[in-house]
């Protein structure tokens, strides 16, 4: 058995790993490179797509599925296995990617090809390919997210995909993996634990309470998949603690995901499932208003507060949030609340450093609104959770993280007597130590 990383090696995006065992070649994820790494999407995969026998997907984030259409464009015709939730979310994610890509490296027909070859694989089911078997465990990162267990040639491999933040309440906790000969694990937050989630929620509610009480607007830049809905869930559960104000979901993509959620009930935590059982949708607070057209969104940016505005893009790389900020950042009564990761060098990081003025959509805007960063909303396991999930695993190869973070995790694993190394692009790792 052998695993070869072709992405997310000492970086966060582009997850794509080729598993070879029992004479089969199975691709685990086929993600897009994003941000600084974007140009790499145009480069060859590093293997021949026509020689891949099957694709298995861990979850619907673009950095795990975004190069799938390219795989079909380059001749792949085999099955794509994913949970039903992953398949449904992936359609929204890939269609949006096609719309916003500046240098498209696939077309509509390639996206359609992916869905023609999609096959469901649920938690606990076994996919048998000759003597190679694969199955999913709960990863708790997105609805339908999974880690992969592969068994063949007398060896066991576990691939983590992305592991969720166990402190949060919308999704189930990640399940513990079986003991494996090798674990290919993410290490996004390999260097630190997250702030306790209840404290994050209290801080979030305090900012909203204060801002809305003084008639201000709260701007929440958010990813359209999962984070926006999670914020709505918190507003649903805690609405009685906040001054009355409309909540605007100003993201058609987030609304598409929201509309899908009632079909995905069994993929959520028991707490969320209980609400649906009682006939309630806990992702739609009573004062929620969905903003559909771009014109309505622009008009909203001229309306007075109090209000909450949830809009994309989550990293301020574009989208409707920009005109809300352009019209709202000069007002000291308003608040900008970051609930997602802001990459170094991006507009979000620039605003967090609190300059006197910010350039937005070609205009200089004085920054007088308050700015808050709430790291506790992270959708990834913190270092403490990663260590617990990996406990007892003798051999770990780290992917999906910046090099410093992976090195910190390797160090922490070494202190526990666990052997860990950092993956390199295209460099295969052989798994020939049988389970003792
Ligand atoms: Zn992810």
GROMACS .gro file of C-alpha atoms and ligand atoms in nm:
model
  437
    1UNK     CA    1   0.000   0.000   0.000
    2UNK     CA    2   0.124   0.344  -0.093
    3UNK     CA    3  -0.009   0.700  -0.066
    4UNK     CA    4   0.119   0.988  -0.278
    5UNK     CA    5   0.020   1.349  -0.194
    6UNK     CA    6  -0.049   1.568  -0.500
    7UNK     CA    7  -0.165   1.878  -0.311
    8UNK     CA    8  -0.200   2.028   0.040
    9UNK     CA    9   0.165   1.937   0.098
   10UNK     CA   10   0.298   2.206   0.340
   11UNK     CA   11   0.005   2.424   0.234
   12UNK     CA   12  -0.366   2.443   0.313
   13UNK     CA   13  -0.534   2.405  -0.026
   14UNK     CA   14  -0.539   2.157  -0.316
   15UNK     CA   15  -0.600   1.835  -0.117
   16UNK     CA   16  -0.551   1.540  -0.356
   17UNK     CA   17  -0.386   1.212  -0.260
   18UNK     CA   18  -0.339   0.897  -0.469
   19UNK     CA   19  -0.378   0.567  -0.285
   20UNK     CA   20  -0.233   0.256  -0.449
   21UNK     CA   21  -0.316  -0.087  -0.311
   22UNK     CA   22  -0.431  -0.430  -0.433
   23UNK     CA   23  -0.360  -0.319  -0.789
   24UNK     CA   24  -0.607  -0.027  -0.763
   25UNK     CA   25  -0.554   0.347  -0.777
   26UNK     CA   26  -0.797   0.553  -0.571
   27UNK     CA   27  -0.787   0.930  -0.552
   28UNK     CA   28  -0.872   1.068  -0.208
   29UNK     CA   29  -1.013   1.421  -0.271
   30UNK     CA   30  -0.935   1.634  -0.576
   31UNK     CA   31  -0.925   1.988  -0.443
   32UNK     CA   32  -0.858   2.327  -0.590
   33UNK     CA   33  -0.554   2.537  -0.503
   34UNK     CA   34  -0.669   2.874  -0.369
   35UNK     CA   35  -0.522   3.214  -0.283
   36UNK     CA   36  -0.149   3.240  -0.348
   37UNK     CA   37  -0.139   2.883  -0.486
   38UNK     CA   38  -0.412   2.939  -0.746
   39UNK     CA   39  -0.182   2.920  -1.051
   40UNK     CA   40  -0.112   2.553  -0.971
   41UNK     CA   41  -0.464   2.459  -1.085
   42UNK     CA   42  -0.341   2.501  -1.443
   43UNK     CA   43  -0.050   2.258  -1.390
   44UNK     CA   44  -0.072   1.883  -1.464
   45UNK     CA   45  -0.197   1.661  -1.181
   46UNK     CA   46   0.127   1.466  -1.152
   47UNK     CA   47  -0.047   1.137  -1.244
   48UNK     CA   48  -0.256   1.019  -1.537
   49UNK     CA   49  -0.630   1.078  -1.463
   50UNK     CA   50  -0.718   0.796  -1.707
   51UNK     CA   51  -0.537   0.546  -1.484
   52UNK     CA   52  -0.735   0.630  -1.170
   53UNK     CA   53  -0.997   0.364  -1.080
   54UNK     CA   54  -1.213   0.561  -0.834
   55UNK     CA   55  -1.239   0.893  -0.650
   56UNK     CA   56  -1.346   0.918  -0.286
   57UNK     CA   57  -1.440   1.261  -0.145
   58UNK     CA   58  -1.421   1.362   0.222
   59UNK     CA   59  -1.632   1.680   0.203
   60UNK     CA   60  -1.766   1.950  -0.027
   61UNK     CA   61  -1.521   2.236   0.036
   62UNK     CA   62  -1.365   2.370  -0.284
   63UNK     CA   63  -1.011   2.291  -0.167
   64UNK     CA   64  -1.117   1.922  -0.156
   65UNK     CA   65  -1.338   1.895  -0.468
   66UNK     CA   66  -1.250   2.188  -0.697
   67UNK     CA   67  -1.022   2.006  -0.942
   68UNK     CA   68  -1.267   1.717  -0.999
   69UNK     CA   69  -1.409   1.876  -1.319
   70UNK     CA   70  -1.050   1.910  -1.445
   71UNK     CA   71  -0.998   1.539  -1.373
   72UNK     CA   72  -1.293   1.459  -1.603
   73UNK     CA   73  -1.175   1.712  -1.858
   74UNK     CA   74  -0.847   1.518  -1.871
   75UNK     CA   75  -1.009   1.182  -1.934
   76UNK     CA   76  -1.121   1.035  -1.601
   77UNK     CA   77  -1.449   0.838  -1.638
   78UNK     CA   78  -1.472   0.635  -1.316
   79UNK     CA   79  -1.702   0.666  -1.014
   80UNK     CA   80  -1.693   0.949  -0.757
   81UNK     CA   81  -1.796   0.830  -0.411
   82UNK     CA   82  -1.930   1.076  -0.154
   83UNK     CA   83  -2.201   1.101   0.111
   84UNK     CA   84  -2.534   1.232  -0.014
   85UNK     CA   85  -2.479   1.561   0.175
   86UNK     CA   86  -2.137   1.606   0.016
   87UNK     CA   87  -2.285   1.548  -0.330
   88UNK     CA   88  -2.564   1.803  -0.281
   89UNK     CA   89  -2.336   2.069  -0.131
   90UNK     CA   90  -2.073   2.006  -0.398
   91UNK     CA   91  -2.317   2.105  -0.672
   92UNK     CA   92  -2.361   2.451  -0.516
   93UNK     CA   93  -1.986   2.484  -0.455
   94UNK     CA   94  -1.874   2.381  -0.806
   95UNK     CA   95  -2.139   2.590  -0.984
   96UNK     CA   96  -2.036   2.895  -0.783
   97UNK     CA   97  -1.666   2.828  -0.857
   98UNK     CA   98  -1.741   2.816  -1.228
   99UNK     CA   99  -1.914   3.154  -1.202
  100UNK     CA  100  -1.642   3.339  -1.012
  101UNK     CA  101  -1.324   3.186  -1.159
  102UNK     CA  102  -1.104   3.444  -1.328
  103UNK     CA  103  -0.906   3.192  -1.532
  104UNK     CA  104  -1.142   2.895  -1.580
  105UNK     CA  105  -0.963   2.562  -1.606
  106UNK     CA  106  -1.284   2.362  -1.660
  107UNK     CA  107  -1.627   2.417  -1.814
  108UNK     CA  108  -1.993   2.348  -1.738
  109UNK     CA  109  -1.981   2.014  -1.922
  110UNK     CA  110  -1.698   1.899  -1.691
  111UNK     CA  111  -1.905   1.987  -1.383
  112UNK     CA  112  -2.196   1.788  -1.530
  113UNK     CA  113  -1.961   1.492  -1.589
  114UNK     CA  114  -1.880   1.487  -1.216
  115UNK     CA  115  -2.249   1.453  -1.126
  116UNK     CA  116  -2.306   1.182  -1.390
  117UNK     CA  117  -2.046   0.970  -1.213
  118UNK     CA  118  -2.143   1.048  -0.853
  119UNK     CA  119  -2.223   0.745  -0.635
  120UNK     CA  120  -2.344   0.756  -0.274
  121UNK     CA  121  -2.134   0.610   0.005
  122UNK     CA  122  -2.260   0.662   0.360
  123UNK     CA  123  -2.094   0.630   0.700
  124UNK     CA  124  -2.043   0.267   0.798
  125UNK     CA  125  -2.092   0.126   0.446
  126UNK     CA  126  -1.806  -0.061   0.281
  127UNK     CA  127  -1.688   0.014  -0.069
  128UNK     CA  128  -1.521  -0.301  -0.204
  129UNK     CA  129  -1.284  -0.286  -0.498
  130UNK     CA  130  -1.146  -0.638  -0.522
  131UNK     CA  131  -0.948  -0.688  -0.202
  132UNK     CA  132  -0.929  -0.317  -0.128
  133UNK     CA  133  -1.206  -0.183   0.097
  134UNK     CA  134  -1.284   0.177   0.189
  135UNK     CA  135  -1.526   0.329   0.438
  136UNK     CA  136  -1.619   0.663   0.593
  137UNK     CA  137  -1.611   0.782   0.955
  138UNK     CA  138  -1.769   1.101   1.091
  139UNK     CA  139  -1.534   1.403   1.059
  140UNK     CA  140  -1.771   1.667   1.202
  141UNK     CA  141  -1.645   1.945   0.972
  142UNK     CA  142  -1.935   1.999   0.726
  143UNK     CA  143  -2.268   1.821   0.685
  144UNK     CA  144  -2.167   1.484   0.535
  145UNK     CA  145  -1.795   1.529   0.600
  146UNK     CA  146  -1.595   1.213   0.650
  147UNK     CA  147  -1.256   1.064   0.714
  148UNK     CA  148  -1.154   0.762   0.506
  149UNK     CA  149  -1.043   0.419   0.627
  150UNK     CA  150  -0.874   0.206   0.358
  151UNK     CA  151  -0.779  -0.159   0.407
  152UNK     CA  152  -0.577  -0.373   0.168
  153UNK     CA  153  -0.261  -0.581   0.145
  154UNK     CA  154  -0.298  -0.645   0.519
  155UNK     CA  155  -0.256  -0.274   0.598
  156UNK     CA  156  -0.485   0.001   0.723
  157UNK     CA  157  -0.463   0.364   0.617
  158UNK     CA  158  -0.669   0.647   0.764
  159UNK     CA  159  -0.702   0.980   0.581
  160UNK     CA  160  -0.847   1.251   0.806
  161UNK     CA  161  -0.989   1.486   0.543
  162UNK     CA  162  -1.067   1.796   0.751
  163UNK     CA  163  -1.157   1.737   1.115
  164UNK     CA  164  -1.420   1.958   1.276
  165UNK     CA  165  -1.401   2.171   1.589
  166UNK     CA  166  -1.562   1.947   1.852
  167UNK     CA  167  -1.662   2.239   2.075
  168UNK     CA  168  -1.922   2.359   1.826
  169UNK     CA  169  -2.279   2.238   1.839
  170UNK     CA  170  -2.428   2.224   1.488
  171UNK     CA  171  -2.243   1.911   1.365
  172UNK     CA  172  -2.168   1.576   1.529
  173UNK     CA  173  -1.827   1.533   1.694
  174UNK     CA  174  -1.558   1.356   1.488
  175UNK     CA  175  -1.553   0.980   1.559
  176UNK     CA  176  -1.226   0.826   1.674
  177UNK     CA  177  -1.041   0.648   1.391
  178UNK     CA  178  -0.938   0.281   1.407
  179UNK     CA  179  -0.574   0.208   1.484
  180UNK     CA  180  -0.391   0.231   1.150
  181UNK     CA  181  -0.050   0.156   1.005
  182UNK     CA  182  -0.046   0.511   0.879
  183UNK     CA  183  -0.264   0.818   0.930
  184UNK     CA  184  -0.253   1.095   0.672
  185UNK     CA  185  -0.376   1.383   0.885
  186UNK     CA  186  -0.460   1.748   0.846
  187UNK     CA  187  -0.279   1.994   1.073
  188UNK     CA  188  -0.444   2.330   0.994
  189UNK     CA  189  -0.434   2.435   1.360
  190UNK     CA  190  -0.142   2.210   1.455
  191UNK     CA  191   0.015   2.483   1.667
  192UNK     CA  192  -0.263   2.587   1.906
  193UNK     CA  193  -0.591   2.510   2.076
  194UNK     CA  194  -0.897   2.724   2.007
  195UNK     CA  195  -1.050   2.956   2.265
  196UNK     CA  196  -1.340   2.776   2.441
  197UNK     CA  197  -1.648   2.804   2.219
  198UNK     CA  198  -1.896   2.918   2.491
  199UNK     CA  199  -1.668   3.219   2.561
  200UNK     CA  200  -1.661   3.297   2.188
  201UNK     CA  201  -2.042   3.287   2.172
  202UNK     CA  202  -2.072   3.519   2.475
  203UNK     CA  203  -1.832   3.769   2.319
  204UNK     CA  204  -2.023   3.751   1.990
  205UNK     CA  205  -2.356   3.818   2.163
  206UNK     CA  206  -2.208   4.105   2.367
  207UNK     CA  207  -2.081   4.278   2.050
  208UNK     CA  208  -2.418   4.233   1.879
  209UNK     CA  209  -2.614   4.344   2.186
  210UNK     CA  210  -2.416   4.664   2.229
  211UNK     CA  211  -2.406   4.755   1.859
  212UNK     CA  212  -2.776   4.691   1.794
  213UNK     CA  213  -2.882   4.874   2.113
  214UNK     CA  214  -2.712   5.191   1.987
  215UNK     CA  215  -2.878   5.153   1.646
  216UNK     CA  216  -2.566   5.032   1.466
  217UNK     CA  217  -2.510   4.776   1.195
  218UNK     CA  218  -2.321   4.453   1.253
  219UNK     CA  219  -2.135   4.330   0.945
  220UNK     CA  220  -2.041   3.962   0.942
  221UNK     CA  221  -1.835   3.854   0.640
  222UNK     CA  222  -1.898   3.483   0.607
  223UNK     CA  223  -1.833   3.176   0.396
  224UNK     CA  224  -2.156   3.069   0.227
  225UNK     CA  225  -2.126   2.701   0.320
  226UNK     CA  226  -2.177   2.614   0.687
  227UNK     CA  227  -2.036   2.927   0.863
  228UNK     CA  228  -2.324   3.158   0.759
  229UNK     CA  229  -2.580   2.895   0.865
  230UNK     CA  230  -2.398   2.839   1.194
  231UNK     CA  231  -2.422   3.212   1.271
  232UNK     CA  232  -2.795   3.195   1.192
  233UNK     CA  233  -2.827   2.899   1.432
  234UNK     CA  234  -2.667   3.104   1.712
  235UNK     CA  235  -2.901   3.394   1.635
  236UNK     CA  236  -3.198   3.153   1.641
  237UNK     CA  237  -3.099   3.010   1.980
  238UNK     CA  238  -3.003   3.344   2.139
  239UNK     CA  239  -3.240   3.586   1.967
  240UNK     CA  240  -3.427   3.653   2.293
  241UNK     CA  241  -3.106   3.796   2.441
  242UNK     CA  242  -3.062   4.056   2.165
  243UNK     CA  243  -3.237   4.386   2.085
  244UNK     CA  244  -3.495   4.346   1.808
  245UNK     CA  245  -3.335   4.403   1.468
  246UNK     CA  246  -3.360   4.246   1.123
  247UNK     CA  247  -3.101   3.988   1.020
  248UNK     CA  248  -3.017   4.013   0.651
  249UNK     CA  249  -2.866   3.712   0.478
  250UNK     CA  250  -2.718   3.891   0.179
  251UNK     CA  251  -2.572   3.591  -0.004
  252UNK     CA  252  -2.767   3.394  -0.266
  253UNK     CA  253  -2.518   3.107  -0.232
  254UNK     CA  254  -2.565   3.089   0.147
  255UNK     CA  255  -2.942   3.089   0.087
  256UNK     CA  256  -2.907   2.795  -0.156
  257UNK     CA  257  -2.720   2.603   0.115
  258UNK     CA  258  -2.979   2.706   0.375
  259UNK     CA  259  -3.260   2.582   0.150
  260UNK     CA  260  -3.082   2.246   0.127
  261UNK     CA  261  -3.042   2.197   0.503
  262UNK     CA  262  -3.390   2.050   0.573
  263UNK     CA  263  -3.294   1.764   0.335
  264UNK     CA  264  -2.974   1.698   0.530
  265UNK     CA  265  -3.118   1.670   0.881
  266UNK     CA  266  -2.957   1.335   0.964
  267UNK     CA  267  -2.609   1.482   0.904
  268UNK     CA  268  -2.642   1.734   1.191
  269UNK     CA  269  -2.590   1.704   1.568
  270UNK     CA  270  -2.867   1.554   1.780
  271UNK     CA  271  -2.945   1.901   1.912
  272UNK     CA  272  -3.016   2.030   1.560
  273UNK     CA  273  -3.205   1.713   1.465
  274UNK     CA  274  -3.429   1.762   1.770
  275UNK     CA  275  -3.539   2.105   1.645
  276UNK     CA  276  -3.634   1.962   1.305
  277UNK     CA  277  -3.822   1.676   1.478
  278UNK     CA  278  -4.027   1.942   1.657
  279UNK     CA  279  -4.106   2.103   1.323
  280UNK     CA  280  -3.868   2.396   1.372
  281UNK     CA  281  -3.590   2.506   1.140
  282UNK     CA  282  -3.316   2.634   1.374
  283UNK     CA  283  -3.126   2.796   1.087
  284UNK     CA  284  -3.404   3.047   1.016
  285UNK     CA  285  -3.443   3.297   1.301
  286UNK     CA  286  -3.780   3.474   1.298
  287UNK     CA  287  -3.635   3.811   1.194
  288UNK     CA  288  -3.433   3.666   0.904
  289UNK     CA  289  -3.465   3.837   0.566
  290UNK     CA  290  -3.297   3.698   0.258
  291UNK     CA  291  -3.164   3.957   0.014
  292UNK     CA  292  -3.190   3.819  -0.338
  293UNK     CA  293  -3.096   4.079  -0.599
  294UNK     CA  294  -2.776   4.284  -0.621
  295UNK     CA  295  -2.992   4.600  -0.642
  296UNK     CA  296  -3.168   4.518  -0.314
  297UNK     CA  297  -2.828   4.456  -0.157
  298UNK     CA  298  -2.698   4.795  -0.270
  299UNK     CA  299  -3.015   4.965  -0.146
  300UNK     CA  300  -2.970   4.793   0.192
  301UNK     CA  301  -2.623   4.944   0.233
  302UNK     CA  302  -2.789   5.290   0.243
  303UNK     CA  303  -3.053   5.188   0.500
  304UNK     CA  304  -3.008   5.290   0.864
  305UNK     CA  305  -2.944   5.039   1.148
  306UNK     CA  306  -3.000   4.857   1.367
  307UNK     CA  307  -2.942   4.544   1.161
  308UNK     CA  308  -2.720   4.240   1.120
  309UNK     CA  309  -2.577   4.182   0.772
  310UNK     CA  310  -2.428   3.843   0.685
  311UNK     CA  311  -2.265   3.854   0.341
  312UNK     CA  312  -1.980   3.708   0.138
  313UNK     CA  313  -1.711   3.674   0.064
  314UNK     CA  314  -1.578   3.543   0.392
  315UNK     CA  315  -1.224   3.663   0.321
  316UNK     CA  316  -1.330   3.998   0.164
  317UNK     CA  317  -1.187   3.895  -0.173
  318UNK     CA  318  -1.505   4.021  -0.342
  319UNK     CA  319  -1.881   3.994  -0.306
  320UNK     CA  320  -2.156   4.203  -0.154
  321UNK     CA  321  -1.988   4.256   0.183
  322UNK     CA  322  -1.759   4.512   0.018
  323UNK     CA  323  -2.027   4.772  -0.056
  324UNK     CA  324  -2.174   4.730   0.294
  325UNK     CA  325  -1.830   4.805   0.439
  326UNK     CA  326  -1.771   5.092   0.199
  327UNK     CA  327  -2.088   5.262   0.327
  328UNK     CA  328  -2.064   5.148   0.688
  329UNK     CA  329  -1.706   5.150   0.814
  330UNK     CA  330  -1.696   5.528   0.870
  331UNK     CA  331  -1.971   5.508   1.134
  332UNK     CA  332  -1.836   5.445   1.489
  333UNK     CA  333  -2.174   5.293   1.589
  334UNK     CA  334  -2.120   5.001   1.351
  335UNK     CA  335  -1.923   4.681   1.410
  336UNK     CA  336  -1.735   4.448   1.179
  337UNK     CA  337  -1.710   4.096   1.317
  338UNK     CA  338  -1.474   3.840   1.162
  339UNK     CA  339  -1.588   3.483   1.222
  340UNK     CA  340  -1.357   3.320   0.967
  341UNK     CA  341  -0.990   3.295   0.882
  342UNK     CA  342  -0.831   3.603   0.721
  343UNK     CA  343  -0.515   3.522   0.522
  344UNK     CA  344  -0.198   3.725   0.561
  345UNK     CA  345  -0.179   4.005   0.304
  346UNK     CA  346  -0.558   4.010   0.251
  347UNK     CA  347  -0.801   4.299   0.306
  348UNK     CA  348  -0.934   4.139   0.626
  349UNK     CA  349  -0.586   4.123   0.783
  350UNK     CA  350  -0.531   4.487   0.677
  351UNK     CA  351  -0.852   4.598   0.852
  352UNK     CA  352  -0.774   4.393   1.164
  353UNK     CA  353  -0.449   4.597   1.196
  354UNK     CA  354  -0.679   4.903   1.234
  355UNK     CA  355  -0.541   5.156   0.985
  356UNK     CA  356  -0.703   5.505   0.986
  357UNK     CA  357  -0.838   5.457   0.635
  358UNK     CA  358  -0.917   5.156   0.416
  359UNK     CA  359  -0.942   5.140   0.037
  360UNK     CA  360  -1.272   4.974  -0.063
  361UNK     CA  361  -1.405   4.943  -0.419
  362UNK     CA  362  -1.177   5.223  -0.534
  363UNK     CA  363  -1.263   5.460  -0.251
  364UNK     CA  364  -1.077   5.566   0.067
  365UNK     CA  365  -1.301   5.507   0.370
  366UNK     CA  366  -1.217   5.623   0.726
  367UNK     CA  367  -1.221   5.322   0.960
  368UNK     CA  368  -1.428   5.428   1.264
  369UNK     CA  369  -1.645   5.117   1.314
  370UNK     CA  370  -1.526   4.871   1.576
  371UNK     CA  371  -1.346   4.560   1.446
  372UNK     CA  372  -1.361   4.221   1.620
  373UNK     CA  373  -1.194   3.888   1.543
  374UNK     CA  374  -1.352   3.573   1.689
  375UNK     CA  375  -1.113   3.283   1.626
  376UNK     CA  376  -1.327   3.037   1.821
  377UNK     CA  377  -1.561   2.986   1.524
  378UNK     CA  378  -1.295   2.786   1.341
  379UNK     CA  379  -1.432   2.482   1.162
  380UNK     CA  380  -1.114   2.284   1.227
  381UNK     CA  381  -0.992   2.083   1.524
  382UNK     CA  382  -0.744   2.270   1.743
  383UNK     CA  383  -0.408   2.116   1.839
  384UNK     CA  384  -0.549   1.951   2.154
  385UNK     CA  385  -0.829   1.785   1.954
  386UNK     CA  386  -0.590   1.673   1.678
  387UNK     CA  387  -0.360   1.513   1.938
  388UNK     CA  388  -0.651   1.332   2.095
  389UNK     CA  389  -0.783   1.210   1.760
  390UNK     CA  390  -0.435   1.087   1.666
  391UNK     CA  391  -0.357   0.933   2.006
  392UNK     CA  392  -0.209   0.584   1.989
  393UNK     CA  393  -0.138   0.605   1.615
  394UNK     CA  394   0.223   0.499   1.561
  395UNK     CA  395   0.286   0.674   1.231
  396UNK     CA  396   0.142   1.001   1.103
  397UNK     CA  397   0.205   1.196   0.782
  398UNK     CA  398   0.091   1.559   0.801
  399UNK     CA  399  -0.083   1.753   0.524
  400UNK     CA  400  -0.321   2.052   0.497
  401UNK     CA  401  -0.140   2.315   0.701
  402UNK     CA  402   0.123   2.586   0.678
  403UNK     CA  403   0.469   2.445   0.738
  404UNK     CA  404   0.520   2.611   1.083
  405UNK     CA  405   0.190   2.470   1.208
  406UNK     CA  406   0.269   2.119   1.084
  407UNK     CA  407   0.615   2.137   1.244
  408UNK     CA  408   0.456   2.235   1.577
  409UNK     CA  409   0.218   1.938   1.554
  410UNK     CA  410   0.504   1.702   1.460
  411UNK     CA  411   0.691   1.822   1.771
  412UNK     CA  412   0.386   1.764   1.994
  413UNK     CA  413   0.340   1.414   1.848
  414UNK     CA  414   0.711   1.333   1.894
  415UNK     CA  415   0.678   1.422   2.266
  416UNK     CA  416   0.412   1.150   2.283
  417UNK     CA  417   0.639   0.898   2.115
  418UNK     CA  418   0.454   0.915   1.783
  419UNK     CA  419   0.645   0.924   1.459
  420UNK     CA  420   0.531   1.207   1.232
  421UNK     CA  421   0.658   1.361   0.910
  422UNK     CA  422   0.551   1.632   0.667
  423UNK     CA  423   0.422   1.525   0.325
  424UNK     CA  424   0.600   1.637   0.008
  425UNK     CA  425   0.424   1.685  -0.325
  426UNK     CA  426   0.457   1.374  -0.543
  427UNK     CA  427   0.666   1.184  -0.288
  428UNK     CA  428   0.504   0.848  -0.214
  429UNK     CA  429   0.488   0.701   0.134
  430UNK     CA  430   0.495   0.322   0.148
  431UNK     CA  431   0.298   0.151   0.419
  432UNK     CA  432   0.478  -0.175   0.477
  433UNK     CA  433   0.473  -0.206   0.853
  434UNK     CA  434   0.190  -0.449   0.922
  435UNK     CA  435  -0.026  -0.387   1.228
  436UNK     CA  436   0.153  -0.544   1.527
  437LIG    ZN1  437  -1.278   2.181   0.469
   0.00000   0.00000   0.00000
